[in-house]
Tab-separated table of C-alpha atoms and ligand atoms in Angstrom:
chain	number	residue	atom	x	y	z
I	1	MET	CA	-70.943	4.473	4.745
I	2	ALA	CA	-67.829	2.899	6.316
I	3	LYS	CA	-68.315	-0.561	7.750
I	4	PRO	CA	-67.198	-0.658	11.399
I	5	ILE	CA	-66.869	-4.392	11.986
I	6	TYR	CA	-63.811	-6.341	10.912
I	7	ASP	CA	-65.055	-9.833	11.776
I	8	ILE	CA	-67.179	-12.017	14.065
I	9	THR	CA	-66.090	-14.977	16.175
I	10	PRO	CA	-69.367	-16.877	16.345
I	11	PHE	CA	-68.763	-18.744	19.605
I	12	THR	CA	-66.508	-18.482	22.637
I	13	LEU	CA	-66.545	-19.974	26.115
I	14	ILE	CA	-63.526	-18.032	27.396
I	15	ASP	CA	-64.025	-14.358	26.548
I	16	TYR	CA	-67.068	-13.591	28.720
I	17	PRO	CA	-66.737	-15.010	32.260
I	18	ASP	CA	-69.168	-17.895	32.817
I	19	LYS	CA	-71.170	-17.090	29.667
I	20	THR	CA	-71.457	-18.358	26.150
I	21	ALA	CA	-70.809	-15.514	23.731
I	22	CYS	CA	-69.753	-14.351	20.315
I	23	ILE	CA	-67.102	-11.686	19.686
I	24	ILE	CA	-67.608	-8.668	17.451
I	25	TRP	CA	-64.231	-7.347	16.298
I	26	PHE	CA	-64.311	-3.612	15.569
I	27	ALA	CA	-61.859	-2.309	12.992
I	28	GLY	CA	-59.466	0.477	13.957
I	29	CYS	CA	-57.862	1.637	17.170
I	30	ASN	CA	-56.630	4.905	18.679
I	31	MET	CA	-53.570	3.195	20.153
I	32	ARG	CA	-50.678	1.420	18.461
I	33	CYS	CA	-49.444	-0.913	21.167
I	34	VAL	CA	-46.160	-2.374	20.039
I	35	TYR	CA	-47.124	-5.824	21.339
I	36	CYS	CA	-50.560	-5.783	19.625
I	37	TYR	CA	-51.197	-9.032	17.790
I	38	ASN	CA	-54.219	-7.792	15.924
I	39	PRO	CA	-52.495	-5.553	13.358
I	40	ASP	CA	-54.956	-6.560	10.648
I	41	ILE	CA	-57.856	-5.408	12.810
I	42	VAL	CA	-56.127	-2.227	14.006
I	43	LEU	CA	-54.900	-1.132	10.581
I	44	GLY	CA	-57.489	-2.769	8.371
I	45	LYS	CA	-60.882	-1.657	7.164
I	46	GLY	CA	-64.208	-3.013	8.381
I	47	LYS	CA	-66.039	-5.541	6.260
I	48	MET	CA	-69.435	-5.662	7.959
I	49	SER	CA	-72.064	-3.105	8.943
I	50	PHE	CA	-74.024	-3.024	12.191
I	51	GLU	CA	-76.989	-4.313	10.179
I	52	ASP	CA	-74.959	-7.321	9.005
I	53	VAL	CA	-74.080	-8.122	12.606
I	54	CYS	CA	-77.672	-7.742	13.772
I	55	LEU	CA	-78.772	-10.270	11.142
I	56	PHE	CA	-76.171	-12.674	12.522
I	57	LEU	CA	-77.308	-12.029	16.110
I	58	GLN	CA	-80.957	-12.585	15.255
I	59	LYS	CA	-80.017	-16.162	14.401
I	60	ARG	CA	-78.183	-16.569	17.746
I	61	LYS	CA	-81.050	-15.365	19.945
I	62	ASN	CA	-81.579	-17.753	22.874
I	63	LEU	CA	-78.462	-19.702	21.836
I	64	LEU	CA	-75.832	-17.357	23.309
I	65	ASP	CA	-75.816	-15.484	26.624
I	66	GLY	CA	-73.770	-12.535	25.547
I	67	VAL	CA	-71.958	-10.467	22.965
I	68	VAL	CA	-68.367	-9.300	23.444
I	69	LEU	CA	-67.507	-6.008	21.743
I	70	SER	CA	-63.785	-6.064	21.096
I	71	GLY	CA	-61.292	-4.921	18.502
I	72	GLY	CA	-59.436	-2.701	17.803
I	73	GLU	CA	-61.217	-0.255	20.073
I	74	CYS	CA	-64.990	-0.484	19.971
I	75	THR	CA	-65.620	2.693	21.989
I	76	MET	CA	-64.210	4.966	19.293
I	77	HIS	CA	-67.022	4.056	16.893
I	78	LYS	CA	-69.917	6.391	16.281
I	79	HIS	CA	-73.360	4.965	16.987
I	80	LEU	CA	-71.991	2.307	19.351
I	81	LYS	CA	-74.689	3.162	21.883
I	82	GLU	CA	-77.459	2.646	19.311
I	83	PHE	CA	-75.849	-0.611	18.208
I	84	ILE	CA	-75.730	-1.852	21.804
I	85	MET	CA	-79.383	-0.899	22.271
I	86	GLN	CA	-80.223	-3.179	19.350
I	87	ILE	CA	-78.115	-5.992	20.801
I	88	LYS	CA	-79.784	-5.682	24.188
I	89	SER	CA	-83.246	-5.564	22.638
I	90	MET	CA	-82.486	-9.088	21.377
I	91	GLY	CA	-81.872	-10.212	24.950
I	92	PHE	CA	-78.063	-10.504	24.968
I	93	LEU	CA	-75.730	-9.439	27.750
I	94	VAL	CA	-73.007	-7.054	26.564
I	95	LYS	CA	-69.348	-7.156	27.515
I	96	ILE	CA	-66.980	-4.415	26.377
I	97	ASP	CA	-63.239	-4.916	25.942
I	98	THR	CA	-61.627	-1.475	26.016
I	99	ASN	CA	-58.336	0.369	26.316
I	100	GLY	CA	-60.168	2.936	28.444
I	101	SER	CA	-59.792	5.838	26.031
I	102	ASN	CA	-63.447	6.926	26.002
I	103	PRO	CA	-64.552	7.596	29.599
I	104	ALA	CA	-67.496	9.767	28.524
I	105	LEU	CA	-69.039	6.914	26.556
I	106	MET	CA	-68.341	4.445	29.352
I	107	ARG	CA	-70.122	6.704	31.834
I	108	LEU	CA	-73.107	7.008	29.497
I	109	LEU	CA	-73.357	3.270	28.837
I	110	ILE	CA	-73.248	2.532	32.563
I	111	GLN	CA	-75.828	5.204	33.379
I	112	GLU	CA	-78.170	3.795	30.762
I	113	GLU	CA	-77.530	0.185	31.846
I	114	LEU	CA	-76.302	-0.785	28.405
I	115	VAL	CA	-73.230	-2.697	29.508
I	116	ASP	CA	-73.026	-5.747	31.791
I	117	TYR	CA	-69.301	-6.439	32.071
I	118	VAL	CA	-66.144	-4.536	31.165
I	119	SER	CA	-62.619	-5.741	30.617
I	120	LEU	CA	-60.260	-2.781	30.912
I	121	ASP	CA	-56.698	-2.902	29.600
I	122	PHE	CA	-54.086	-1.389	31.916
I	123	LYS	CA	-51.317	-1.008	29.392
I	124	ALA	CA	-48.492	0.314	31.516
I	125	PRO	CA	-47.545	2.671	34.345
I	126	PRO	CA	-47.448	6.344	33.307
I	127	HIS	CA	-43.717	6.492	32.550
I	128	LEU	CA	-44.030	3.642	30.007
I	129	PHE	CA	-47.526	4.260	28.679
I	130	LYS	CA	-46.569	6.366	25.658
I	131	GLU	CA	-43.691	4.095	24.653
I	132	ILE	CA	-45.892	0.990	24.754
I	133	THR	CA	-49.162	2.366	23.350
I	134	GLN	CA	-47.769	5.076	21.045
I	135	SER	CA	-50.512	7.296	22.457
I	136	ASP	CA	-51.167	9.998	25.055
I	137	LEU	CA	-54.257	8.315	26.443
I	138	TYR	CA	-53.198	7.553	30.014
I	139	LYS	CA	-55.472	10.210	31.563
I	140	PRO	CA	-58.616	8.879	29.834
I	141	PHE	CA	-57.645	5.381	30.976
I	142	GLU	CA	-57.433	6.630	34.568
I	143	GLU	CA	-60.811	8.326	34.261
I	144	THR	CA	-62.380	5.149	32.916
I	145	LEU	CA	-60.917	3.160	35.810
I	146	ASP	CA	-62.375	5.673	38.271
I	147	ILE	CA	-65.792	5.443	36.602
I	148	LEU	CA	-65.772	1.655	36.731
I	149	SER	CA	-64.542	1.635	40.327
I	150	GLY	CA	-67.510	3.772	41.323
I	151	ALA	CA	-70.068	1.712	39.403
I	152	ALA	CA	-71.911	-1.414	40.446
I	153	LEU	CA	-71.276	-3.530	37.355
I	154	PRO	CA	-68.632	-6.281	37.349
I	155	PHE	CA	-65.367	-5.478	35.607
I	156	GLU	CA	-61.801	-6.669	35.408
I	157	VAL	CA	-58.466	-5.035	34.765
I	158	ARG	CA	-55.936	-6.902	32.684
I	159	THR	CA	-52.435	-6.331	31.408
I	160	THR	CA	-50.601	-8.019	28.584
I	161	VAL	CA	-46.950	-8.483	29.515
I	162	HIS	CA	-44.037	-8.717	27.135
I	163	SER	CA	-40.827	-9.165	29.122
I	164	GLY	CA	-39.028	-6.643	26.931
I	165	LEU	CA	-41.594	-3.949	27.739
I	166	LEU	CA	-42.758	-4.462	31.320
I	167	GLN	CA	-40.512	-5.613	34.161
I	168	LYS	CA	-41.675	-7.204	37.401
I	169	SER	CA	-41.025	-3.892	39.174
I	170	ASP	CA	-43.449	-2.226	36.736
I	171	LEU	CA	-46.074	-4.845	37.563
I	172	HIS	CA	-45.592	-4.226	41.292
I	173	GLU	CA	-46.070	-0.514	40.639
I	174	MET	CA	-49.275	-1.214	38.689
I	175	ILE	CA	-50.619	-3.467	41.448
I	176	SER	CA	-49.935	-0.778	44.070
I	177	TYR	CA	-51.648	1.775	41.877
I	178	LEU	CA	-54.760	-0.397	41.487
I	179	TYR	CA	-54.821	-1.055	45.224
I	180	GLY	CA	-54.620	2.695	45.828
I	181	LYS	CA	-57.591	3.105	43.493
I	182	ASN	CA	-59.549	0.682	45.695
I	183	TYR	CA	-59.667	-1.924	42.939
I	184	LYS	CA	-61.194	-5.019	44.550
I	185	HIS	CA	-61.262	-7.592	41.752
I	186	ILE	CA	-58.693	-9.972	40.302
I	187	PHE	CA	-55.896	-8.318	38.341
I	188	TYR	CA	-55.272	-10.506	35.297
I	189	ILE	CA	-51.851	-10.689	33.711
I	190	GLN	CA	-51.692	-12.185	30.234
I	191	GLN	CA	-48.315	-13.220	28.931
I	192	HIS	CA	-47.500	-12.194	25.406
I	193	ILE	CA	-48.105	-14.806	22.721
I	194	ASN	CA	-44.811	-15.396	20.925
I	195	ASN	CA	-44.537	-16.275	17.247
I	196	THR	CA	-47.398	-14.018	16.210
I	197	ARG	CA	-47.264	-10.927	14.045
I	198	THR	CA	-47.280	-7.748	16.159
I	199	LEU	CA	-47.473	-4.023	15.442
I	200	GLY	CA	-43.930	-3.518	16.761
I	201	ASN	CA	-40.932	-5.585	15.851
I	202	LEU	CA	-40.523	-7.477	19.115
I	203	ALA	CA	-38.197	-10.290	20.076
I	204	ALA	CA	-39.743	-13.230	21.920
I	205	SER	CA	-41.017	-12.584	25.428
I	206	ASP	CA	-39.541	-14.636	28.301
I	207	ASN	CA	-43.022	-15.510	29.636
I	208	ASP	CA	-41.648	-16.584	32.998
I	209	LEU	CA	-44.503	-15.290	35.166
I	210	ASP	CA	-46.899	-17.367	37.216
I	211	SER	CA	-49.597	-16.530	39.719
I	212	ALA	CA	-47.574	-17.845	42.694
I	213	MET	CA	-45.025	-15.045	42.186
I	214	PHE	CA	-47.720	-12.577	43.155
I	215	ALA	CA	-49.047	-14.435	46.196
I	216	ASP	CA	-47.908	-11.710	48.607
I	217	GLU	CA	-49.294	-8.812	46.631
I	218	LEU	CA	-51.963	-6.406	47.834
I	219	LEU	CA	-54.424	-7.764	45.248
I	220	GLU	CA	-55.277	-11.186	43.887
I	221	VAL	CA	-53.243	-11.575	40.712
I	222	VAL	CA	-53.882	-14.329	38.186
I	223	VAL	CA	-51.475	-15.009	35.345
I	224	ARG	CA	-53.200	-16.293	32.226
I	225	ASN	CA	-51.135	-18.050	29.651
A	1	LIG	S1	-53.531	-3.975	21.860
A	1	LIG	FE1	-53.426	-1.724	21.663
A	1	LIG	S2	-53.323	-1.329	19.439
A	1	LIG	FE2	-54.028	-3.464	19.713
A	1	LIG	S3	-56.255	-3.316	19.701
A	1	LIG	FE3	-55.642	-3.224	21.863
A	1	LIG	S4	-55.430	-1.021	22.315
A	1	LIG	FE4	-55.478	-1.223	20.072
């Protein structure tokens, strides 16, 4: 049977807000974002089974608050729900990092109270989405955003910005869109990390954004570097 997990980061203080956590990196993705700096994870094969990860987590019980499911795209994996049930039975909180491509699973996980926090990627406005993600998955992203907006659990929307792909006018459009969707949380902008291998062949990003530039926006915007 194929192994779904590419790797584990055993400890992080920055990937789950206000919690100690580990990160489970799922192999494979249904997008091919040109700025993606995890090509080995997206294109590579998994090296660990769910059982391997559960053995690791057993040893972290009561030492970590939560588990971050990231990738790649964790929601495209079969048996994710059953895996999360095992994680939660060990007492961990679960955070999901997703590109939003599997709204049906997100709805199910929320209904069954199997997820505690979601970080949703907002890749681009519709006219740029296909060019940046090499996918036709904008509609599922929108559906996932609507599901999260109507749910009680905490979530955040975040965008990775490469100056050659997204202009400030695109970011304004995305902020207006989120505001129109009644998004009430912080919109996080992450500037592209230069000098890393990416899926596309990108020149360096200007990385000239800061939070103060967005002070007059309809939403609170925080630029993470
Ligand atoms: S950046 Fe894009 S291609 Fe890379 S893991 Fe995330 S969704 Fe997949």
